[in-house]
Amino acid sequence: MMYIFMVFSLFALRNSLAQTSSSHQIDEFIHSLENEWNLLNILLNREHEEWKNQNSRILKNSVNQQNQITEEDMKRINLWNLLANTRSNGDVSSESIENNWV
């Protein structure tokens, strides 16, 4: 969620720059935003892999404990899957997350 806030903050900053800066400065800023966006995607991909690994460990541990998955484990698995699916669909709005969290 922190990443989403960061992206929206950068776009708000870009809009304020557009009112006071030259076209060249705006183009440079857009280029820096694209770089930040690419870095953000790399970080999100890494986190997604960590989530998948964590889910796998939880499930393996649960199988080893005679298939007893706790309610907390299920909530964690559902949240990771929801975030991963929402991100892969490209829709990171709070409305989308609320609609999928049923």
PDB file of N, CA and C in Angstrom, residues 1-98:
ATOM      1  N   MET A   1       0.815  -1.188   0.000  1.00  0.00           N
ATOM      2  CA  MET A   1       0.000   0.000   0.000  1.00  0.00           C
ATOM      3  C   MET A   1       0.866   1.262   0.000  1.00  0.00           C
ATOM      4  N   MET A   2       2.018   1.153   0.632  1.00  0.00           N
ATOM      5  CA  MET A   2       2.917   2.296   0.659  1.00  0.00           C
ATOM      6  C   MET A   2       3.346   2.659  -0.759  1.00  0.00           C
ATOM      7  N   TYR A   3       3.554   1.647  -1.593  1.00  0.00           N
ATOM      8  CA  TYR A   3       3.980   1.894  -2.969  1.00  0.00           C
ATOM      9  C   TYR A   3       2.892   2.630  -3.749  1.00  0.00           C
ATOM     10  N   ILE A   4       1.652   2.229  -3.541  1.00  0.00           N
ATOM     11  CA  ILE A   4       0.537   2.872  -4.238  1.00  0.00           C
ATOM     12  C   ILE A   4       0.466   4.339  -3.834  1.00  0.00           C
ATOM     13  N   PHE A   5       0.601   4.611  -2.536  1.00  0.00           N
ATOM     14  CA  PHE A   5       0.594   5.986  -2.057  1.00  0.00           C
ATOM     15  C   PHE A   5       1.729   6.785  -2.684  1.00  0.00           C
ATOM     16  N   MET A   6       2.906   6.168  -2.795  1.00  0.00           N
ATOM     17  CA  MET A   6       4.060   6.837  -3.384  1.00  0.00           C
ATOM     18  C   MET A   6       3.786   7.220  -4.837  1.00  0.00           C
ATOM     19  N   VAL A   7       3.180   6.306  -5.590  1.00  0.00           N
ATOM     20  CA  VAL A   7       2.889   6.580  -6.996  1.00  0.00           C
ATOM     21  C   VAL A   7       1.903   7.735  -7.116  1.00  0.00           C
ATOM     22  N   PHE A   8       0.840   7.716  -6.307  1.00  0.00           N
ATOM     23  CA  PHE A   8      -0.142   8.798  -6.371  1.00  0.00           C
ATOM     24  C   PHE A   8       0.476  10.126  -5.951  1.00  0.00           C
ATOM     25  N   SER A   9       1.374  10.085  -4.976  1.00  0.00           N
ATOM     26  CA  SER A   9       2.059  11.308  -4.552  1.00  0.00           C
ATOM     27  C   SER A   9       2.920  11.866  -5.676  1.00  0.00           C
ATOM     28  N   LEU A  10       3.602  10.981  -6.399  1.00  0.00           N
ATOM     29  CA  LEU A  10       4.432  11.432  -7.517  1.00  0.00           C
ATOM     30  C   LEU A  10       3.582  12.060  -8.618  1.00  0.00           C
ATOM     31  N   PHE A  11       2.412  11.485  -8.888  1.00  0.00           N
ATOM     32  CA  PHE A  11       1.550  12.071  -9.906  1.00  0.00           C
ATOM     33  C   PHE A  11       1.008  13.426  -9.461  1.00  0.00           C
ATOM     34  N   ALA A  12       0.715  13.579  -8.185  1.00  0.00           N
ATOM     35  CA  ALA A  12       0.273  14.872  -7.675  1.00  0.00           C
ATOM     36  C   ALA A  12       1.392  15.902  -7.816  1.00  0.00           C
ATOM     37  N   LEU A  13       2.614  15.483  -7.525  1.00  0.00           N
ATOM     38  CA  LEU A  13       3.768  16.366  -7.688  1.00  0.00           C
ATOM     39  C   LEU A  13       3.945  16.754  -9.148  1.00  0.00           C
ATOM     40  N   ARG A  14       3.761  15.805 -10.050  1.00  0.00           N
ATOM     41  CA  ARG A  14       3.881  16.076 -11.484  1.00  0.00           C
ATOM     42  C   ARG A  14       2.861  17.127 -11.908  1.00  0.00           C
ATOM     43  N   ASN A  15       1.630  17.005 -11.411  1.00  0.00           N
ATOM     44  CA  ASN A  15       0.596  17.972 -11.771  1.00  0.00           C
ATOM     45  C   ASN A  15       0.943  19.369 -11.279  1.00  0.00           C
ATOM     46  N   SER A  16       1.506  19.477 -10.089  1.00  0.00           N
ATOM     47  CA  SER A  16       1.890  20.800  -9.601  1.00  0.00           C
ATOM     48  C   SER A  16       3.075  21.349 -10.395  1.00  0.00           C
ATOM     49  N   LEU A  17       3.986  20.474 -10.819  1.00  0.00           N
ATOM     50  CA  LEU A  17       5.102  20.915 -11.662  1.00  0.00           C
ATOM     51  C   LEU A  17       4.609  21.419 -13.012  1.00  0.00           C
ATOM     52  N   ALA A  18       3.576  20.792 -13.531  1.00  0.00           N
ATOM     53  CA  ALA A  18       3.059  21.164 -14.847  1.00  0.00           C
ATOM     54  C   ALA A  18       2.587  22.612 -14.859  1.00  0.00           C
ATOM     55  N   GLN A  19       2.181  23.107 -13.712  1.00  0.00           N
ATOM     56  CA  GLN A  19       1.685  24.479 -13.652  1.00  0.00           C
ATOM     57  C   GLN A  19       2.814  25.507 -13.559  1.00  0.00           C
ATOM     58  N   THR A  20       4.007  25.067 -13.156  1.00  0.00           N
ATOM     59  CA  THR A  20       5.082  26.039 -12.919  1.00  0.00           C
ATOM     60  C   THR A  20       6.364  25.765 -13.700  1.00  0.00           C
ATOM     61  N   SER A  21       6.403  24.711 -14.511  1.00  0.00           N
ATOM     62  CA  SER A  21       7.657  24.314 -15.151  1.00  0.00           C
ATOM     63  C   SER A  21       7.558  24.333 -16.670  1.00  0.00           C
ATOM     64  N   SER A  22       8.728  24.278 -17.300  1.00  0.00           N
ATOM     65  CA  SER A  22       8.785  24.243 -18.757  1.00  0.00           C
ATOM     66  C   SER A  22       8.495  22.834 -19.255  1.00  0.00           C
ATOM     67  N   SER A  23       8.260  22.727 -20.539  1.00  0.00           N
ATOM     68  CA  SER A  23       7.969  21.434 -21.161  1.00  0.00           C
ATOM     69  C   SER A  23       9.135  20.466 -20.988  1.00  0.00           C
ATOM     70  N   HIS A  24      10.359  20.968 -21.118  1.00  0.00           N
ATOM     71  CA  HIS A  24      11.549  20.117 -20.966  1.00  0.00           C
ATOM     72  C   HIS A  24      11.647  19.555 -19.546  1.00  0.00           C
ATOM     73  N   GLN A  25      11.383  20.387 -18.549  1.00  0.00           N
ATOM     74  CA  GLN A  25      11.426  19.924 -17.160  1.00  0.00           C
ATOM     75  C   GLN A  25      10.353  18.867 -16.908  1.00  0.00           C
ATOM     76  N   ILE A  26       9.193  19.065 -17.485  1.00  0.00           N
ATOM     77  CA  ILE A  26       8.107  18.096 -17.324  1.00  0.00           C
ATOM     78  C   ILE A  26       8.491  16.774 -17.970  1.00  0.00           C
ATOM     79  N   ASP A  27       9.097  16.829 -19.167  1.00  0.00           N
ATOM     80  CA  ASP A  27       9.534  15.596 -19.833  1.00  0.00           C
ATOM     81  C   ASP A  27      10.570  14.849 -18.993  1.00  0.00           C
ATOM     82  N   GLU A  28      11.506  15.593 -18.407  1.00  0.00           N
ATOM     83  CA  GLU A  28      12.504  14.959 -17.539  1.00  0.00           C
ATOM     84  C   GLU A  28      11.835  14.314 -16.330  1.00  0.00           C
ATOM     85  N   PHE A  29      10.863  15.011 -15.779  1.00  0.00           N
ATOM     86  CA  PHE A  29      10.166  14.478 -14.615  1.00  0.00           C
ATOM     87  C   PHE A  29       9.387  13.212 -14.975  1.00  0.00           C
ATOM     88  N   ILE A  30       8.731  13.220 -16.133  1.00  0.00           N
ATOM     89  CA  ILE A  30       7.993  12.034 -16.585  1.00  0.00           C
ATOM     90  C   ILE A  30       8.949  10.864 -16.766  1.00  0.00           C
ATOM     91  N   HIS A  31      10.126  11.138 -17.321  1.00  0.00           N
ATOM     92  CA  HIS A  31      11.127  10.081 -17.486  1.00  0.00           C
ATOM     93  C   HIS A  31      11.550   9.517 -16.123  1.00  0.00           C
ATOM     94  N   SER A  32      11.742  10.394 -15.146  1.00  0.00           N
ATOM     95  CA  SER A  32      12.113   9.910 -13.808  1.00  0.00           C
ATOM     96  C   SER A  32      10.967   9.112 -13.188  1.00  0.00           C
ATOM     97  N   LEU A  33       9.722   9.518 -13.460  1.00  0.00           N
ATOM     98  CA  LEU A  33       8.570   8.743 -12.976  1.00  0.00           C
ATOM     99  C   LEU A  33       8.549   7.352 -13.592  1.00  0.00           C
ATOM    100  N   GLU A  34       8.851   7.276 -14.877  1.00  0.00           N
ATOM    101  CA  GLU A  34       8.888   5.968 -15.542  1.00  0.00           C
ATOM    102  C   GLU A  34       9.950   5.078 -14.911  1.00  0.00           C
ATOM    103  N   ASN A  35      11.113   5.664 -14.594  1.00  0.00           N
ATOM    104  CA  ASN A  35      12.164   4.891 -13.927  1.00  0.00           C
ATOM    105  C   ASN A  35      11.704   4.410 -12.559  1.00  0.00           C
ATOM    106  N   GLU A  36      11.052   5.305 -11.807  1.00  0.00           N
ATOM    107  CA  GLU A  36      10.533   4.917 -10.493  1.00  0.00           C
ATOM    108  C   GLU A  36       9.486   3.814 -10.636  1.00  0.00           C
ATOM    109  N   TRP A  37       8.633   3.936 -11.646  1.00  0.00           N
ATOM    110  CA  TRP A  37       7.596   2.931 -11.879  1.00  0.00           C
ATOM    111  C   TRP A  37       8.227   1.570 -12.178  1.00  0.00           C
ATOM    112  N   ASN A  38       9.280   1.566 -12.989  1.00  0.00           N
ATOM    113  CA  ASN A  38       9.973   0.310 -13.292  1.00  0.00           C
ATOM    114  C   ASN A  38      10.591  -0.296 -12.039  1.00  0.00           C
ATOM    115  N   LEU A  39      11.211   0.537 -11.208  1.00  0.00           N
ATOM    116  CA  LEU A  39      11.773   0.036  -9.953  1.00  0.00           C
ATOM    117  C   LEU A  39      10.680  -0.497  -9.037  1.00  0.00           C
ATOM    118  N   LEU A  40       9.561   0.207  -9.013  1.00  0.00           N
ATOM    119  CA  LEU A  40       8.428  -0.233  -8.201  1.00  0.00           C
ATOM    120  C   LEU A  40       7.937  -1.605  -8.654  1.00  0.00           C
ATOM    121  N   ASN A  41       7.840  -1.803  -9.955  1.00  0.00           N
ATOM    122  CA  ASN A  41       7.413  -3.104 -10.476  1.00  0.00           C
ATOM    123  C   ASN A  41       8.395  -4.204 -10.106  1.00  0.00           C
ATOM    124  N   ILE A  42       9.689  -3.899 -10.147  1.00  0.00           N
ATOM    125  CA  ILE A  42      10.697  -4.888  -9.744  1.00  0.00           C
ATOM    126  C   ILE A  42      10.497  -5.266  -8.280  1.00  0.00           C
ATOM    127  N   LEU A  43      10.298  -4.255  -7.428  1.00  0.00           N
ATOM    128  CA  LEU A  43      10.071  -4.532  -6.008  1.00  0.00           C
ATOM    129  C   LEU A  43       8.797  -5.340  -5.788  1.00  0.00           C
ATOM    130  N   LEU A  44       7.739  -4.979  -6.501  1.00  0.00           N
ATOM    131  CA  LEU A  44       6.479  -5.712  -6.350  1.00  0.00           C
ATOM    132  C   LEU A  44       6.609  -7.149  -6.831  1.00  0.00           C
ATOM    133  N   ASN A  45       7.357  -7.358  -7.903  1.00  0.00           N
ATOM    134  CA  ASN A  45       7.581  -8.727  -8.380  1.00  0.00           C
ATOM    135  C   ASN A  45       8.339  -9.546  -7.341  1.00  0.00           C
ATOM    136  N   ARG A  46       9.329  -8.929  -6.715  1.00  0.00           N
ATOM    137  CA  ARG A  46      10.078  -9.633  -5.666  1.00  0.00           C
ATOM    138  C   ARG A  46       9.167  -9.972  -4.487  1.00  0.00           C
ATOM    139  N   GLU A  47       8.344  -9.004  -4.088  1.00  0.00           N
ATOM    140  CA  GLU A  47       7.423  -9.253  -2.983  1.00  0.00           C
ATOM    141  C   GLU A  47       6.434 -10.350  -3.343  1.00  0.00           C
ATOM    142  N   HIS A  48       5.974 -10.333  -4.579  1.00  0.00           N
ATOM    143  CA  HIS A  48       5.035 -11.362  -5.027  1.00  0.00           C
ATOM    144  C   HIS A  48       5.674 -12.744  -4.917  1.00  0.00           C
ATOM    145  N   GLU A  49       6.933 -12.855  -5.315  1.00  0.00           N
ATOM    146  CA  GLU A  49       7.643 -14.133  -5.194  1.00  0.00           C
ATOM    147  C   GLU A  49       7.780 -14.539  -3.729  1.00  0.00           C
ATOM    148  N   GLU A  50       8.080 -13.562  -2.875  1.00  0.00           N
ATOM    149  CA  GLU A  50       8.182 -13.863  -1.447  1.00  0.00           C
ATOM    150  C   GLU A  50       6.841 -14.327  -0.895  1.00  0.00           C
ATOM    151  N   TRP A  51       5.745 -13.693  -1.343  1.00  0.00           N
ATOM    152  CA  TRP A  51       4.407 -14.096  -0.894  1.00  0.00           C
ATOM    153  C   TRP A  51       4.120 -15.533  -1.316  1.00  0.00           C
ATOM    154  N   LYS A  52       4.455 -15.840  -2.581  1.00  0.00           N
ATOM    155  CA  LYS A  52       4.217 -17.205  -3.060  1.00  0.00           C
ATOM    156  C   LYS A  52       5.025 -18.207  -2.246  1.00  0.00           C
ATOM    157  N   ASN A  53       6.276 -17.868  -1.962  1.00  0.00           N
ATOM    158  CA  ASN A  53       7.113 -18.762  -1.162  1.00  0.00           C
ATOM    159  C   ASN A  53       6.560 -18.922   0.250  1.00  0.00           C
ATOM    160  N   GLN A  54       6.094 -17.819   0.818  1.00  0.00           N
ATOM    161  CA  GLN A  54       5.528 -17.882   2.166  1.00  0.00           C
ATOM    162  C   GLN A  54       4.258 -18.734   2.169  1.00  0.00           C
ATOM    163  N   ASN A  55       3.402 -18.549   1.178  1.00  0.00           N
ATOM    164  CA  ASN A  55       2.189 -19.366   1.079  1.00  0.00           C
ATOM    165  C   ASN A  55       2.544 -20.836   0.967  1.00  0.00           C
ATOM    166  N   SER A  56       3.540 -21.134   0.173  1.00  0.00           N
ATOM    167  CA  SER A  56       3.970 -22.516  -0.008  1.00  0.00           C
ATOM    168  C   SER A  56       4.464 -23.103   1.315  1.00  0.00           C
ATOM    169  N   ARG A  57       5.260 -22.314   2.052  1.00  0.00           N
ATOM    170  CA  ARG A  57       5.756 -22.793   3.354  1.00  0.00           C
ATOM    171  C   ARG A  57       4.606 -23.023   4.329  1.00  0.00           C
ATOM    172  N   ILE A  58       3.645 -22.109   4.347  1.00  0.00           N
ATOM    173  CA  ILE A  58       2.495 -22.258   5.248  1.00  0.00           C
ATOM    174  C   ILE A  58       1.739 -23.534   4.923  1.00  0.00           C
ATOM    175  N   LEU A  59       1.487 -23.742   3.641  1.00  0.00           N
ATOM    176  CA  LEU A  59       0.741 -24.936   3.248  1.00  0.00           C
ATOM    177  C   LEU A  59       1.518 -26.211   3.560  1.00  0.00           C
ATOM    178  N   LYS A  60       2.819 -26.208   3.301  1.00  0.00           N
ATOM    179  CA  LYS A  60       3.634 -27.392   3.604  1.00  0.00           C
ATOM    180  C   LYS A  60       3.656 -27.667   5.101  1.00  0.00           C
ATOM    181  N   ASN A  61       3.809 -26.613   5.896  1.00  0.00           N
ATOM    182  CA  ASN A  61       3.801 -26.784   7.351  1.00  0.00           C
ATOM    183  C   ASN A  61       2.458 -27.310   7.833  1.00  0.00           C
ATOM    184  N   SER A  62       1.396 -26.829   7.211  1.00  0.00           N
ATOM    185  CA  SER A  62       0.062 -27.275   7.599  1.00  0.00           C
ATOM    186  C   SER A  62      -0.141 -28.743   7.265  1.00  0.00           C
ATOM    187  N   VAL A  63       0.339 -29.170   6.109  1.00  0.00           N
ATOM    188  CA  VAL A  63       0.237 -30.580   5.728  1.00  0.00           C
ATOM    189  C   VAL A  63       1.027 -31.426   6.713  1.00  0.00           C
ATOM    190  N   ASN A  64       2.187 -30.931   7.101  1.00  0.00           N
ATOM    191  CA  ASN A  64       3.009 -31.656   8.066  1.00  0.00           C
ATOM    192  C   ASN A  64       2.355 -31.724   9.444  1.00  0.00           C
ATOM    193  N   GLN A  65       1.456 -30.815   9.718  1.00  0.00           N
ATOM    194  CA  GLN A  65       0.756 -30.803  11.005  1.00  0.00           C
ATOM    195  C   GLN A  65      -0.644 -31.399  10.855  1.00  0.00           C
ATOM    196  N   GLN A  66      -0.752 -32.452  10.080  1.00  0.00           N
ATOM    197  CA  GLN A  66      -1.992 -33.205   9.876  1.00  0.00           C
ATOM    198  C   GLN A  66      -3.103 -32.339   9.286  1.00  0.00           C
ATOM    199  N   ASN A  67      -2.744 -31.547   8.281  1.00  0.00           N
ATOM    200  CA  ASN A  67      -3.702 -30.725   7.530  1.00  0.00           C
ATOM    201  C   ASN A  67      -4.493 -29.753   8.398  1.00  0.00           C
ATOM    202  N   GLN A  68      -3.891 -29.218   9.419  1.00  0.00           N
ATOM    203  CA  GLN A  68      -4.581 -28.260  10.282  1.00  0.00           C
ATOM    204  C   GLN A  68      -4.091 -26.848   9.965  1.00  0.00           C
ATOM    205  N   ILE A  69      -4.790 -26.191   9.075  1.00  0.00           N
ATOM    206  CA  ILE A  69      -4.471 -24.804   8.736  1.00  0.00           C
ATOM    207  C   ILE A  69      -5.287 -23.916   9.673  1.00  0.00           C
ATOM    208  N   THR A  70      -4.614 -23.021  10.358  1.00  0.00           N
ATOM    209  CA  THR A  70      -5.322 -22.147  11.288  1.00  0.00           C
ATOM    210  C   THR A  70      -6.093 -21.078  10.521  1.00  0.00           C
ATOM    211  N   GLU A  71      -7.042 -20.480  11.194  1.00  0.00           N
ATOM    212  CA  GLU A  71      -7.823 -19.406  10.575  1.00  0.00           C
ATOM    213  C   GLU A  71      -6.913 -18.236  10.195  1.00  0.00           C
ATOM    214  N   GLU A  72      -5.923 -17.959  11.036  1.00  0.00           N
ATOM    215  CA  GLU A  72      -4.967 -16.882  10.744  1.00  0.00           C
ATOM    216  C   GLU A  72      -4.166 -17.188   9.479  1.00  0.00           C
ATOM    217  N   ASP A  73      -3.755 -18.443   9.308  1.00  0.00           N
ATOM    218  CA  ASP A  73      -3.038 -18.841   8.097  1.00  0.00           C
ATOM    219  C   ASP A  73      -3.909 -18.646   6.865  1.00  0.00           C
ATOM    220  N   MET A  74      -5.176 -19.032   6.963  1.00  0.00           N
ATOM    221  CA  MET A  74      -6.080 -18.889   5.817  1.00  0.00           C
ATOM    222  C   MET A  74      -6.292 -17.414   5.469  1.00  0.00           C
ATOM    223  N   LYS A  75      -6.433 -16.566   6.483  1.00  0.00           N
ATOM    224  CA  LYS A  75      -6.585 -15.128   6.226  1.00  0.00           C
ATOM    225  C   LYS A  75      -5.349 -14.588   5.512  1.00  0.00           C
ATOM    226  N   ARG A  76      -4.166 -15.013   5.978  1.00  0.00           N
ATOM    227  CA  ARG A  76      -2.916 -14.554   5.377  1.00  0.00           C
ATOM    228  C   ARG A  76      -2.817 -15.024   3.925  1.00  0.00           C
ATOM    229  N   ILE A  77      -3.139 -16.292   3.682  1.00  0.00           N
ATOM    230  CA  ILE A  77      -3.095 -16.832   2.321  1.00  0.00           C
ATOM    231  C   ILE A  77      -4.078 -16.090   1.426  1.00  0.00           C
ATOM    232  N   ASN A  78      -5.293 -15.862   1.914  1.00  0.00           N
ATOM    233  CA  ASN A  78      -6.299 -15.153   1.122  1.00  0.00           C
ATOM    234  C   ASN A  78      -5.865 -13.729   0.810  1.00  0.00           C
ATOM    235  N   LEU A  79      -5.262 -13.053   1.778  1.00  0.00           N
ATOM    236  CA  LEU A  79      -4.801 -11.681   1.544  1.00  0.00           C
ATOM    237  C   LEU A  79      -3.688 -11.651   0.510  1.00  0.00           C
ATOM    238  N   TRP A  80      -2.703 -12.554   0.632  1.00  0.00           N
ATOM    239  CA  TRP A  80      -1.611 -12.594  -0.348  1.00  0.00           C
ATOM    240  C   TRP A  80      -2.163 -12.863  -1.744  1.00  0.00           C
ATOM    241  N   ASN A  81      -3.070 -13.824  -1.845  1.00  0.00           N
ATOM    242  CA  ASN A  81      -3.638 -14.154  -3.152  1.00  0.00           C
ATOM    243  C   ASN A  81      -4.442 -12.992  -3.718  1.00  0.00           C
ATOM    244  N   LEU A  82      -5.206 -12.313  -2.860  1.00  0.00           N
ATOM    245  CA  LEU A  82      -5.979 -11.157  -3.307  1.00  0.00           C
ATOM    246  C   LEU A  82      -5.057 -10.068  -3.840  1.00  0.00           C
ATOM    247  N   LEU A  83      -4.005  -9.759  -3.093  1.00  0.00           N
ATOM    248  CA  LEU A  83      -3.073  -8.719  -3.537  1.00  0.00           C
ATOM    249  C   LEU A  83      -2.375  -9.114  -4.832  1.00  0.00           C
ATOM    250  N   ALA A  84      -1.973 -10.363  -4.928  1.00  0.00           N
ATOM    251  CA  ALA A  84      -1.295 -10.828  -6.140  1.00  0.00           C
ATOM    252  C   ALA A  84      -2.237 -10.782  -7.335  1.00  0.00           C
ATOM    253  N   ASN A  85      -3.482 -11.226  -7.164  1.00  0.00           N
ATOM    254  CA  ASN A  85      -4.441 -11.222  -8.268  1.00  0.00           C
ATOM    255  C   ASN A  85      -4.820  -9.809  -8.665  1.00  0.00           C
ATOM    256  N   THR A  86      -5.018  -8.937  -7.688  1.00  0.00           N
ATOM    257  CA  THR A  86      -5.371  -7.549  -7.978  1.00  0.00           C
ATOM    258  C   THR A  86      -4.239  -6.879  -8.734  1.00  0.00           C
ATOM    259  N   ARG A  87      -2.999  -7.119  -8.304  1.00  0.00           N
ATOM    260  CA  ARG A  87      -1.844  -6.526  -8.976  1.00  0.00           C
ATOM    261  C   ARG A  87      -1.699  -7.065 -10.389  1.00  0.00           C
ATOM    262  N   SER A  88      -1.911  -8.376 -10.574  1.00  0.00           N
ATOM    263  CA  SER A  88      -1.733  -8.953 -11.906  1.00  0.00           C
ATOM    264  C   SER A  88      -2.814  -8.471 -12.865  1.00  0.00           C
ATOM    265  N   ASN A  89      -3.980  -8.078 -12.324  1.00  0.00           N
ATOM    266  CA  ASN A  89      -5.039  -7.524 -13.168  1.00  0.00           C
ATOM    267  C   ASN A  89      -4.791  -6.051 -13.475  1.00  0.00           C
ATOM    268  N   GLY A  90      -3.832  -5.447 -12.813  1.00  0.00           N
ATOM    269  CA  GLY A  90      -3.501  -4.047 -13.061  1.00  0.00           C
ATOM    270  C   GLY A  90      -4.424  -3.084 -12.352  1.00  0.00           C
ATOM    271  N   ASP A  91      -5.339  -3.599 -11.528  1.00  0.00           N
ATOM    272  CA  ASP A  91      -6.288  -2.736 -10.832  1.00  0.00           C
ATOM    273  C   ASP A  91      -5.927  -2.717  -9.361  1.00  0.00           C
ATOM    274  N   VAL A  92      -5.353  -1.631  -8.911  1.00  0.00           N
ATOM    275  CA  VAL A  92      -4.921  -1.536  -7.523  1.00  0.00           C
ATOM    276  C   VAL A  92      -5.776  -0.553  -6.736  1.00  0.00           C
ATOM    277  N   SER A  93      -6.982  -0.276  -7.222  1.00  0.00           N
ATOM    278  CA  SER A  93      -7.849   0.653  -6.516  1.00  0.00           C
ATOM    279  C   SER A  93      -8.417  -0.006  -5.267  1.00  0.00           C
ATOM    280  N   SER A  94      -8.735   0.826  -4.274  1.00  0.00           N
ATOM    281  CA  SER A  94      -9.296   0.275  -3.039  1.00  0.00           C
ATOM    282  C   SER A  94     -10.656  -0.355  -3.310  1.00  0.00           C
ATOM    283  N   GLU A  95     -11.402   0.187  -4.283  1.00  0.00           N
ATOM    284  CA  GLU A  95     -12.696  -0.400  -4.643  1.00  0.00           C
ATOM    285  C   GLU A  95     -12.527  -1.821  -5.146  1.00  0.00           C
ATOM    286  N   SER A  96     -11.544  -2.039  -5.991  1.00  0.00           N
ATOM    287  CA  SER A  96     -11.293  -3.369  -6.537  1.00  0.00           C
ATOM    288  C   SER A  96     -10.933  -4.340  -5.430  1.00  0.00           C
ATOM    289  N   ILE A  97     -10.096  -3.896  -4.507  1.00  0.00           N
ATOM    290  CA  ILE A  97      -9.694  -4.771  -3.409  1.00  0.00           C
ATOM    291  C   ILE A  97     -10.898  -5.106  -2.539  1.00  0.00           C
ATOM    292  N   GLU A  98     -11.736  -4.102  -2.235  1.00  0.00           N
ATOM    293  CA  GLU A  98     -12.918  -4.357  -1.413  1.00  0.00           C
ATOM    294  C   GLU A  98     -13.871  -5.301  -2.119  1.00  0.00           C
TER     295      GLU A  98
END
